[in-house]
XYZ file of N, CA and C in Angstrom:
465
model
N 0.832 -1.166 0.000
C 0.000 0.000 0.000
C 0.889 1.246 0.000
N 0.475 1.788 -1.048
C 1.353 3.128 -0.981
C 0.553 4.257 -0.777
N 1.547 5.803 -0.273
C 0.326 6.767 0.237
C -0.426 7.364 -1.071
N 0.562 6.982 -2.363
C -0.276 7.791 -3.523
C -1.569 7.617 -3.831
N -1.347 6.186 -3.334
C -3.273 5.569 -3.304
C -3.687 6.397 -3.071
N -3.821 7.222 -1.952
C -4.377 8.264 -0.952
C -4.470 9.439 -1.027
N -3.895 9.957 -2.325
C -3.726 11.056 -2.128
C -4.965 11.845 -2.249
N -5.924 11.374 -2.751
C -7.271 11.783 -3.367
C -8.340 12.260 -2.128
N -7.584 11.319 -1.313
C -7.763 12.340 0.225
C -7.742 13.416 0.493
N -5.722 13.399 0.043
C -5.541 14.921 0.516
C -6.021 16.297 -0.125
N -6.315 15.655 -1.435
C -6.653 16.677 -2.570
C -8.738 17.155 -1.993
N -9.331 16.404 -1.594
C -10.765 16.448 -1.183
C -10.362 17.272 -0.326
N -9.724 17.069 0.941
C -8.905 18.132 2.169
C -8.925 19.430 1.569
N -8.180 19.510 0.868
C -7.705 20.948 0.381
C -8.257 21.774 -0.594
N -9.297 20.867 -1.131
C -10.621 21.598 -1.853
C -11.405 22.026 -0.562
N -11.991 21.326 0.200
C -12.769 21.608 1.087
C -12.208 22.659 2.481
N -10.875 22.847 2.311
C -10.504 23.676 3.174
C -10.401 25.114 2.615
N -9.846 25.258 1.378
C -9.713 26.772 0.424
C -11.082 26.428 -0.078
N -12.107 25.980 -0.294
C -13.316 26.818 -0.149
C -13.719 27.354 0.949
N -13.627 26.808 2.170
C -14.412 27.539 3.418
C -13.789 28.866 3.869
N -12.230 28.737 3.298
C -11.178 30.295 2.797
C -11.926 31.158 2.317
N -12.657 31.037 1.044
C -12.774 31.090 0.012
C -14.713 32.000 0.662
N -15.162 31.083 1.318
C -16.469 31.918 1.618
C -16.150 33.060 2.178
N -14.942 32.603 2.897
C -14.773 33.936 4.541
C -14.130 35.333 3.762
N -13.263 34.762 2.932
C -13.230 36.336 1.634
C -13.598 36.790 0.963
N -14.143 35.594 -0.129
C -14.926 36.194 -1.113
C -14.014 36.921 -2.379
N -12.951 36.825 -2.374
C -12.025 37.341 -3.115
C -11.208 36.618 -4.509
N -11.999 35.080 -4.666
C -11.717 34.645 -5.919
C -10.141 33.629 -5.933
N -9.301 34.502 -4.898
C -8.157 33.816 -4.826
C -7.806 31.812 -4.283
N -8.944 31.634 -3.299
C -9.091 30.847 -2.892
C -9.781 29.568 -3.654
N -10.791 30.395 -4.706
C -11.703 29.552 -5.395
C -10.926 29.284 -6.439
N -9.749 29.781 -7.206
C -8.683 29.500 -8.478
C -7.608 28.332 -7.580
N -7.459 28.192 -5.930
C -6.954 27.560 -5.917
C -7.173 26.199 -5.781
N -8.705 26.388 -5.250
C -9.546 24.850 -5.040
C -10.011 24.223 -6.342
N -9.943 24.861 -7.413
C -10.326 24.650 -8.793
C -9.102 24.021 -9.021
N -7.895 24.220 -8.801
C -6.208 23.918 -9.110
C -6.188 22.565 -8.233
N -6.606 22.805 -7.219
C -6.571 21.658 -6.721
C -7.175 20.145 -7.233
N -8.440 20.672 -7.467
C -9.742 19.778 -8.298
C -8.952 19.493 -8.974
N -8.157 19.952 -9.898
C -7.595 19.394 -11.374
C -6.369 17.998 -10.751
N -5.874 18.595 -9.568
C -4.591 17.441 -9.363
C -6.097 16.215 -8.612
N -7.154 16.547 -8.341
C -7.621 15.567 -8.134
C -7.544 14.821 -8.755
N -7.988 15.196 -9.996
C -8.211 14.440 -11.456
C -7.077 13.636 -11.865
N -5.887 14.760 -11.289
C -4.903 13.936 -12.076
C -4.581 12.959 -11.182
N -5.028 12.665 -9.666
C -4.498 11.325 -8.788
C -5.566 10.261 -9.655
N -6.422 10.801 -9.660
C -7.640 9.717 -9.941
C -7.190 8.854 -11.554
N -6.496 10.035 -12.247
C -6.044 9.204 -13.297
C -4.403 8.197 -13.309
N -4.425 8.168 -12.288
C -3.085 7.461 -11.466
C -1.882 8.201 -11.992
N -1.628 9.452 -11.494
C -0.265 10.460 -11.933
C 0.245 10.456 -10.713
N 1.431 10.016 -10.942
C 2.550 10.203 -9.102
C 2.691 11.788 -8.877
N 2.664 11.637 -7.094
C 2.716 12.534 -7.086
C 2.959 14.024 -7.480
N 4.197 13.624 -7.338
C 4.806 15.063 -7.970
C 3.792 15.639 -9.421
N 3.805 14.662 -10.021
C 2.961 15.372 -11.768
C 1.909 16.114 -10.747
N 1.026 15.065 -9.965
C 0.056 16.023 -8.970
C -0.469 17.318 -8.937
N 0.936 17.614 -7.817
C 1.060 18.907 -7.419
C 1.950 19.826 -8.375
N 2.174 19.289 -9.464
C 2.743 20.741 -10.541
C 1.714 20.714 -11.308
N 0.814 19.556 -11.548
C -0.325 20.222 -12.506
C -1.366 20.998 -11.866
N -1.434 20.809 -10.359
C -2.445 21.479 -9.101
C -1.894 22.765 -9.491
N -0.683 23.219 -9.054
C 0.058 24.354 -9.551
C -0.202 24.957 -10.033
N 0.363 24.583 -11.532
C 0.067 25.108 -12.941
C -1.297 25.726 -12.978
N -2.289 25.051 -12.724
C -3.824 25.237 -13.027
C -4.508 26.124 -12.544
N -4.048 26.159 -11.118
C -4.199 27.775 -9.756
C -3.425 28.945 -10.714
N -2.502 28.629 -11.249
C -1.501 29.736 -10.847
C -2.163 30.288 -12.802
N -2.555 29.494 -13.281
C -3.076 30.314 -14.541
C -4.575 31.027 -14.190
N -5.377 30.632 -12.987
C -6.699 30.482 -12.890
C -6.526 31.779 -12.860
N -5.476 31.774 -11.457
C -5.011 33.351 -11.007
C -4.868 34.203 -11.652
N -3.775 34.299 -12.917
C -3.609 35.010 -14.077
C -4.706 35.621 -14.819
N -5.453 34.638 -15.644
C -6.218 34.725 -16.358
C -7.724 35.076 -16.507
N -8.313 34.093 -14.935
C -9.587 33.892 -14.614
C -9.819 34.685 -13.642
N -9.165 34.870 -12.714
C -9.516 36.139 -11.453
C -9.991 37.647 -11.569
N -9.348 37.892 -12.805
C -9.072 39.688 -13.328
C -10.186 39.475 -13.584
N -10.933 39.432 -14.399
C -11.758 39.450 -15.465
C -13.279 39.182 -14.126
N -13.036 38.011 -13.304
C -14.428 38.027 -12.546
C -13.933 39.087 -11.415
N -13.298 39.376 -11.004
C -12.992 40.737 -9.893
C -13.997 42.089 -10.618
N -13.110 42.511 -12.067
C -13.791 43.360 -12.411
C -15.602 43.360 -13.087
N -15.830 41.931 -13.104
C -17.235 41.844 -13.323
C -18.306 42.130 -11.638
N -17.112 41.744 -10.952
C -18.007 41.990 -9.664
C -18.106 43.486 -8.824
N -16.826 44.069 -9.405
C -16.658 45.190 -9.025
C -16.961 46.438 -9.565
N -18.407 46.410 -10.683
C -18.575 47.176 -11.318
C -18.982 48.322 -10.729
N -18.657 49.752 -11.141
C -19.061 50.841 -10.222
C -20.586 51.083 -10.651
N -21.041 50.346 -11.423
C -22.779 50.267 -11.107
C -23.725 49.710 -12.015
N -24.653 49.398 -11.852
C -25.383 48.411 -12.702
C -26.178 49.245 -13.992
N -25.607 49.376 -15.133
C -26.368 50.158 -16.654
C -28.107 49.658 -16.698
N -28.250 48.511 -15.773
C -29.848 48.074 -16.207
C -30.974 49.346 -15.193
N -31.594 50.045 -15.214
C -32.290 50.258 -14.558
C -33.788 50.136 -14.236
N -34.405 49.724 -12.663
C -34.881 49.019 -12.095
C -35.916 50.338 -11.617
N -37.373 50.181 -11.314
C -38.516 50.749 -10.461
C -38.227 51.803 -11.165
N -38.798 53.022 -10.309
C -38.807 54.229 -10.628
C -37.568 54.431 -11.604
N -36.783 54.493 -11.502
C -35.693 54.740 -12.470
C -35.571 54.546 -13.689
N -36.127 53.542 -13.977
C -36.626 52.872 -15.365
C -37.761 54.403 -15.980
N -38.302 54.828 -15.368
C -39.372 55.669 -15.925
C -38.265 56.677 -16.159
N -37.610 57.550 -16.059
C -37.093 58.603 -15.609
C -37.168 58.743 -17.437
N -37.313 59.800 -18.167
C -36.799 60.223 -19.773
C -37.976 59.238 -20.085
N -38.421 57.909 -19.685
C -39.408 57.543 -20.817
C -40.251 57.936 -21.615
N -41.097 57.970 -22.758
C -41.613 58.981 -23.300
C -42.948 57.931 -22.867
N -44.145 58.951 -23.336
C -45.664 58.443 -23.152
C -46.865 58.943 -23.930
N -47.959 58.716 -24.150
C -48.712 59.730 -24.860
C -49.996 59.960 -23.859
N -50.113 61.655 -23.679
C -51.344 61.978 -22.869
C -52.371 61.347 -23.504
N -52.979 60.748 -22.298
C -54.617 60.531 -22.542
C -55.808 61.230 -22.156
N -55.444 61.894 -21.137
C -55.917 63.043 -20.590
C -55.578 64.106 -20.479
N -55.909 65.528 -20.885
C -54.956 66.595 -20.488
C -54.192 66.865 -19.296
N -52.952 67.193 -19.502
C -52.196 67.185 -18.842
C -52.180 68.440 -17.608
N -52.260 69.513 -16.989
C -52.223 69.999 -16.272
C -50.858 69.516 -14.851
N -51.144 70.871 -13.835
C -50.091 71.046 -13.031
C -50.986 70.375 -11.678
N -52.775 69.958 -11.952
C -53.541 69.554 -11.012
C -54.031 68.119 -11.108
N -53.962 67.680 -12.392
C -55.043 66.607 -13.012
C -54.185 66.104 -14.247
N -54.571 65.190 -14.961
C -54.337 64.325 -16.184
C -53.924 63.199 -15.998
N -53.929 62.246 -16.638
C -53.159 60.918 -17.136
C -52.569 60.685 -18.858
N -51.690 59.675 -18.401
C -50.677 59.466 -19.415
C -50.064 57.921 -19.851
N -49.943 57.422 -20.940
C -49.891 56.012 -21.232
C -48.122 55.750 -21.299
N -47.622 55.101 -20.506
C -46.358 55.565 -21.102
C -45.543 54.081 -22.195
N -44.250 54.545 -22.304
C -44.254 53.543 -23.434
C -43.893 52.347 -23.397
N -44.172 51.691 -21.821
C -43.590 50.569 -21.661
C -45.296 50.185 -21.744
N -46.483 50.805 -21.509
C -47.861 50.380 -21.549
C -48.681 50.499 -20.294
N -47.522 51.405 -19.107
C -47.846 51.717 -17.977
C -48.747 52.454 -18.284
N -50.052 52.702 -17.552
C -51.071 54.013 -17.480
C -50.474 54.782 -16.093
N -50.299 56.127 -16.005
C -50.302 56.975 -14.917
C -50.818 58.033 -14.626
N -51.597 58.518 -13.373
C -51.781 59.479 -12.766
C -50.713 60.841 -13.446
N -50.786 61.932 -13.816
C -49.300 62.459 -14.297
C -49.979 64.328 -14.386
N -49.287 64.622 -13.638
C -49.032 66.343 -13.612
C -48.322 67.035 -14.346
N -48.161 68.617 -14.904
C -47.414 69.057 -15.743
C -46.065 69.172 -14.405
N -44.654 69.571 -14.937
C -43.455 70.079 -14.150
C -43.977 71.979 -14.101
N -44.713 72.355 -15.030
C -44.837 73.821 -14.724
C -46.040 74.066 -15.099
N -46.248 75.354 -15.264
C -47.871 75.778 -15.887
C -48.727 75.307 -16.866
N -48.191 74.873 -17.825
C -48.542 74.647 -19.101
C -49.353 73.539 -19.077
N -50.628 73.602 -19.885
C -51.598 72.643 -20.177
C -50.694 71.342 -21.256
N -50.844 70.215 -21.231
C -50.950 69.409 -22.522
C -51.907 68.567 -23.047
N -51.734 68.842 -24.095
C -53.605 67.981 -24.936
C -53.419 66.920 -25.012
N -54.253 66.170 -24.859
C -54.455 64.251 -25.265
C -53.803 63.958 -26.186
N -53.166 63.427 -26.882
C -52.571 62.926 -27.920
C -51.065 63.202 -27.787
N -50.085 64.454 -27.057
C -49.225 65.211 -27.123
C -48.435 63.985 -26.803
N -47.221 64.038 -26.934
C -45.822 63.107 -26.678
C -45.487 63.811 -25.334
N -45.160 62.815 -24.245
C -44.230 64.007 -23.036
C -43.059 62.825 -22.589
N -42.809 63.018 -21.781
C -41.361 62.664 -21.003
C -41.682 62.824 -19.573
N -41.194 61.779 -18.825
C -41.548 61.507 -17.666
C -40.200 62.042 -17.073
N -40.657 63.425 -16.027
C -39.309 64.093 -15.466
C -39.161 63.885 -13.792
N -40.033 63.521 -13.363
C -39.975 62.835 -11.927
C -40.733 62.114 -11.539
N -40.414 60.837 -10.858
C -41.987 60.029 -10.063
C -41.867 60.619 -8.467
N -42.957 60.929 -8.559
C -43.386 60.869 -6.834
C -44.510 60.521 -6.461
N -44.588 59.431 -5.820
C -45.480 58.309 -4.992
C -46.080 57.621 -6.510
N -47.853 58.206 -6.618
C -48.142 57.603 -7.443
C -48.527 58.434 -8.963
N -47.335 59.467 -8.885
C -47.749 60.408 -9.971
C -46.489 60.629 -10.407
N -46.784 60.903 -12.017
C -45.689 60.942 -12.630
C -45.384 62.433 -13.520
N -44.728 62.959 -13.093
C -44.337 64.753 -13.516
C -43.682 64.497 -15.177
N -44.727 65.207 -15.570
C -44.168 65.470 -17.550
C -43.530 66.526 -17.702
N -42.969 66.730 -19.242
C -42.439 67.502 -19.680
C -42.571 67.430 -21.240
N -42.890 68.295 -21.941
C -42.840 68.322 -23.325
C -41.279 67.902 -23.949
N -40.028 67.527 -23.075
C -38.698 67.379 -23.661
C -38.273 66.432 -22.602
N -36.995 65.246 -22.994
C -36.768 64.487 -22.431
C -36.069 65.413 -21.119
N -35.742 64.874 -20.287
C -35.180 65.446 -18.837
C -33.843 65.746 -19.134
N -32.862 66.396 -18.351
C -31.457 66.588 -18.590
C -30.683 65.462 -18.289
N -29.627 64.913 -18.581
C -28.951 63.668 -18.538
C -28.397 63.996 -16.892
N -28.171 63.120 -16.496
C -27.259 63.315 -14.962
C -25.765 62.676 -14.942
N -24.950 63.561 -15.453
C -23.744 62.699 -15.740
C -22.828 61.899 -14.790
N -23.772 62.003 -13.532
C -23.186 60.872 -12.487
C -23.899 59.270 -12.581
N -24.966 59.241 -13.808
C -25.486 58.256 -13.572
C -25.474 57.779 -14.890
């Protein structure tokens, strides 16, 4: 009996130890190495002596690292998500009055097929049919504008 038999042990060990690394950081480094590891699993299981083992365990981390880490770091670390969600989604959408528009009263269809409650942003009446732009939500009403809103170049 030799320990190489065994090694498939040590390799389960050390997957299961650099993942529980691997939760407590969260940093990717741990998970390229338990993946490196997995691979020398493979390679005990395909009966490779040691040593091949642990240089192909190696090899496999140490490219994961290189190659595979950058790329999911910066997918996770994006400074913010381009999809936008709830209210935000409305913000510039365009719509067509169904009701005149006013600074007291009206509704408006907008172009996702939402119907809304919707006020003018200033004095100005708009007629049923008119195109507007949704320039603020608040609660359950949505503030028009005859022109899309100004861009916010922080967002």
């Amino acid at each position: 009996m030799d320990i190489a038999d065994y090694a498939w042990i040590a390799w389960l060990a050390v997957i299961a130890i650099v993942l529980v690394i691997e939760m407590l950081s969260g940093e990717f480094t741990f998970l390229m190495i338990a993946i490196g590891a997995a691979i020398g699993l493979t390679a005990s299981l395909l009966g490779a002596p040691i040593w091949l083992q642990i240089i192909i365990a190696a090899v496999a981390a140490v490219a994961l690292l290189l190659f595979l880490r950058p790329p999911l770091l910066r997918r996770l670390r994006r400074p913010h998500d381009p999809m936008k969600f709830n209210v935000d989604a409305l913000l510039g959408m365009a719509g067509t009055v169904q009701q005149p528009v006013t600074p007291i009263a009206g509704v408006v269809k907008l172009a996702d097929g939402q119907t809304w409650s919707a006020r003018t942003t200033g004095a100005l009446e708009i007629p049923a049919g008119a195109v507007v732009y949704v320039q603020s939500v608040k609660g359950a009403l949505v503030y028009v504008g005859d022109r899309p809103p100004a861009v916010d170049p922080t967002h």
